[in-house]
PDB file of C-alpha atoms in Angstrom:
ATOM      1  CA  UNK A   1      92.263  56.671 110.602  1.00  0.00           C
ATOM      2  CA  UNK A   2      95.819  56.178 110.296  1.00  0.00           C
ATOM      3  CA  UNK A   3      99.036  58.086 108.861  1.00  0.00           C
ATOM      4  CA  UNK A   4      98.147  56.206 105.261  1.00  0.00           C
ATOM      5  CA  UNK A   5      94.889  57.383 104.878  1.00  0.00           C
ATOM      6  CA  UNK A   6      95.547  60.746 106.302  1.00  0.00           C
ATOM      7  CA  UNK A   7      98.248  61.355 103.562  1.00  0.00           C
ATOM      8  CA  UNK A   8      96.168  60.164 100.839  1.00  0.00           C
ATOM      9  CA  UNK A   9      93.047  62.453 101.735  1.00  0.00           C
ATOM     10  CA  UNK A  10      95.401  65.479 101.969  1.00  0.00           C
ATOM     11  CA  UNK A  11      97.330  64.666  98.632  1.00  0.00           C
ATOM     12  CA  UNK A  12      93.556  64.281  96.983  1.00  0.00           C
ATOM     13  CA  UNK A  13      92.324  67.521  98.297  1.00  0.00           C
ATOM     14  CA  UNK A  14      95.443  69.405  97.482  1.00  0.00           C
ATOM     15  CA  UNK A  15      95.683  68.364  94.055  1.00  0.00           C
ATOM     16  CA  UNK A  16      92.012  68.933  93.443  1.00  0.00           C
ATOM     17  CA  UNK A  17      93.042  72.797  94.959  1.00  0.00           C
ATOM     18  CA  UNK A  18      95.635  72.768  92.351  1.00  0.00           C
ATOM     19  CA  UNK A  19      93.161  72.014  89.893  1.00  0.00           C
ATOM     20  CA  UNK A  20      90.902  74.634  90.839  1.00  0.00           C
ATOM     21  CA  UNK A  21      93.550  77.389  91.103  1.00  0.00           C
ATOM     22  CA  UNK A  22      95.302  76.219  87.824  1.00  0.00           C
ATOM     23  CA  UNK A  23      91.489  76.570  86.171  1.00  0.00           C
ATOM     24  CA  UNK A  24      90.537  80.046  87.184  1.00  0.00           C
ATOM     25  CA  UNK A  25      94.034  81.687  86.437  1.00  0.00           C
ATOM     26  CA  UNK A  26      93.681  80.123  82.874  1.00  0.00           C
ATOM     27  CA  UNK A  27      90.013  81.220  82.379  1.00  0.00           C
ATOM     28  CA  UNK A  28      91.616  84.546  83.236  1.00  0.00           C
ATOM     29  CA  UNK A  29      89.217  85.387  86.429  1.00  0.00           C
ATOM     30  CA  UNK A  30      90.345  87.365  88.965  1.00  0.00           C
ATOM     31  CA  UNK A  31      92.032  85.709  91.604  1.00  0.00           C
ATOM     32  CA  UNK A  32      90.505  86.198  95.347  1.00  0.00           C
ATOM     33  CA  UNK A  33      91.714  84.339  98.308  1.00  0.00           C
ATOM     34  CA  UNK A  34      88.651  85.774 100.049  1.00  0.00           C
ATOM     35  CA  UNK A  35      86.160  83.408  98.700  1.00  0.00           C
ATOM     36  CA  UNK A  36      86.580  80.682 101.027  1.00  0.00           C
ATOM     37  CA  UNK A  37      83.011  81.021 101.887  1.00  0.00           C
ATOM     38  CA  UNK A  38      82.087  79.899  98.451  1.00  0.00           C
ATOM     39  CA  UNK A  39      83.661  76.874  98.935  1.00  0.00           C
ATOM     40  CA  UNK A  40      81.165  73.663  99.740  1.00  0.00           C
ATOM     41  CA  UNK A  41      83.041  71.179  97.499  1.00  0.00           C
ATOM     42  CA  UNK A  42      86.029  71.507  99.783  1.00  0.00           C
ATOM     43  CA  UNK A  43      86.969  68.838 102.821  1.00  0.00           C
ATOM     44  CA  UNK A  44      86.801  71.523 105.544  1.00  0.00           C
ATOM     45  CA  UNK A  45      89.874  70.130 107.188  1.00  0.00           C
ATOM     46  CA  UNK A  46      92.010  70.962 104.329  1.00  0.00           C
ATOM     47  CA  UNK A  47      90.685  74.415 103.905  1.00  0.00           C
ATOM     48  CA  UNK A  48      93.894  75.747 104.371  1.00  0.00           C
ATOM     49  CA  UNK A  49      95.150  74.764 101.098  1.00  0.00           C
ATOM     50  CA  UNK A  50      92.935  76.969  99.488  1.00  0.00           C
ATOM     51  CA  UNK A  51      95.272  79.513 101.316  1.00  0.00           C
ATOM     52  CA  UNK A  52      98.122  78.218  99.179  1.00  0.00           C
ATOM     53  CA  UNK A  53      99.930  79.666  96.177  1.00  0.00           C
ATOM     54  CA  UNK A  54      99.988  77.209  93.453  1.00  0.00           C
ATOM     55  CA  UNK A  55     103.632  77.194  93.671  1.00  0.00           C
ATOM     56  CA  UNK A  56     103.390  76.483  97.274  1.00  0.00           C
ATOM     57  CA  UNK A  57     100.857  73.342  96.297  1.00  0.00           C
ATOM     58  CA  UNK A  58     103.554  71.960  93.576  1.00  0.00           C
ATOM     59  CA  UNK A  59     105.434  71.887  96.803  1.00  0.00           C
ATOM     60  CA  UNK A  60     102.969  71.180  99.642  1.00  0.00           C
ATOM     61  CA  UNK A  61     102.281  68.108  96.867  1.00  0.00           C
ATOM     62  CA  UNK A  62     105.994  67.055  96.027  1.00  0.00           C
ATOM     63  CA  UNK A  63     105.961  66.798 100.114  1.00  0.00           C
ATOM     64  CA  UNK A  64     103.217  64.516 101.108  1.00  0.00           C
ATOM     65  CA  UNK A  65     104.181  62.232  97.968  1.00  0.00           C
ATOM     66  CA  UNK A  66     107.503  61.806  99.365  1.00  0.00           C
ATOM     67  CA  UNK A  67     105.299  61.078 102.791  1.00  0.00           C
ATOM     68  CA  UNK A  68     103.473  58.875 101.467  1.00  0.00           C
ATOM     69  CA  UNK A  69     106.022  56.708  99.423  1.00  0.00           C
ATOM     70  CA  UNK A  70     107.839  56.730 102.555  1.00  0.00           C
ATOM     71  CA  UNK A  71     105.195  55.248 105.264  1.00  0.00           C
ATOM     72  CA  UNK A  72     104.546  52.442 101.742  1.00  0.00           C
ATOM     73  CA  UNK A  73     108.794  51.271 102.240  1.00  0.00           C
ATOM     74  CA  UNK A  74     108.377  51.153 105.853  1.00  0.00           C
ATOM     75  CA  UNK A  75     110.145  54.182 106.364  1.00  0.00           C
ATOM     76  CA  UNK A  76     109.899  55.244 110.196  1.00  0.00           C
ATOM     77  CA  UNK A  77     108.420  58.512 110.608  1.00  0.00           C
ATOM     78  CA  UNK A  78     111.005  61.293 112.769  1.00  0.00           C
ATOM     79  CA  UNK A  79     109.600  61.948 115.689  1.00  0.00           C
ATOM     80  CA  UNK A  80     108.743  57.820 116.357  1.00  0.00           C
ATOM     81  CA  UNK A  81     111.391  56.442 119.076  1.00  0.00           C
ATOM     82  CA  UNK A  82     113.213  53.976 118.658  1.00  0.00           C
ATOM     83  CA  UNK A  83     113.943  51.032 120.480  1.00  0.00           C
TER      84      UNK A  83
END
């Protein structure tokens, strides 16, 4: 799987985990982080967003957008060397 794919299945999961979070503070529930057992809709290797904040998912998002747009213009990733 490469970078482009790996950004896009991260972006998908954590805006899905912003959907959830966003859903149960507006239906007024209490919020748990504990509940990660309860969780079989989730892609196990983003289970750490469910960890997140929804601030920190605005921001987590914001991030891997800019990623993403950035791999699309050809944009060299940091830690590549160059020739």
């Amino acid at each position: 799987m490469n970078d482009d794919e790996l950004l896009r299945r991260e972006l998908r999961g954590a805006r899905e985990e912003l959907v959830r979070k966003r859903t149960r503070q507006s239906d007024d529930l209490p919020t748990s982080e504990s509940q990660l057992l309860l969780m079989p809709e989730r892609d196990a290797a983003f289970l750490r967003l469910a960890l997140m904040s929804v601030d920190d998912l605005e921001t987590h998002i914001d991030r891997l957008e800019r990623d993403l747009a950035d791999l699309e213009d050809g944009i060299d990733r940091p830690d590549t060397e160059r020739e």
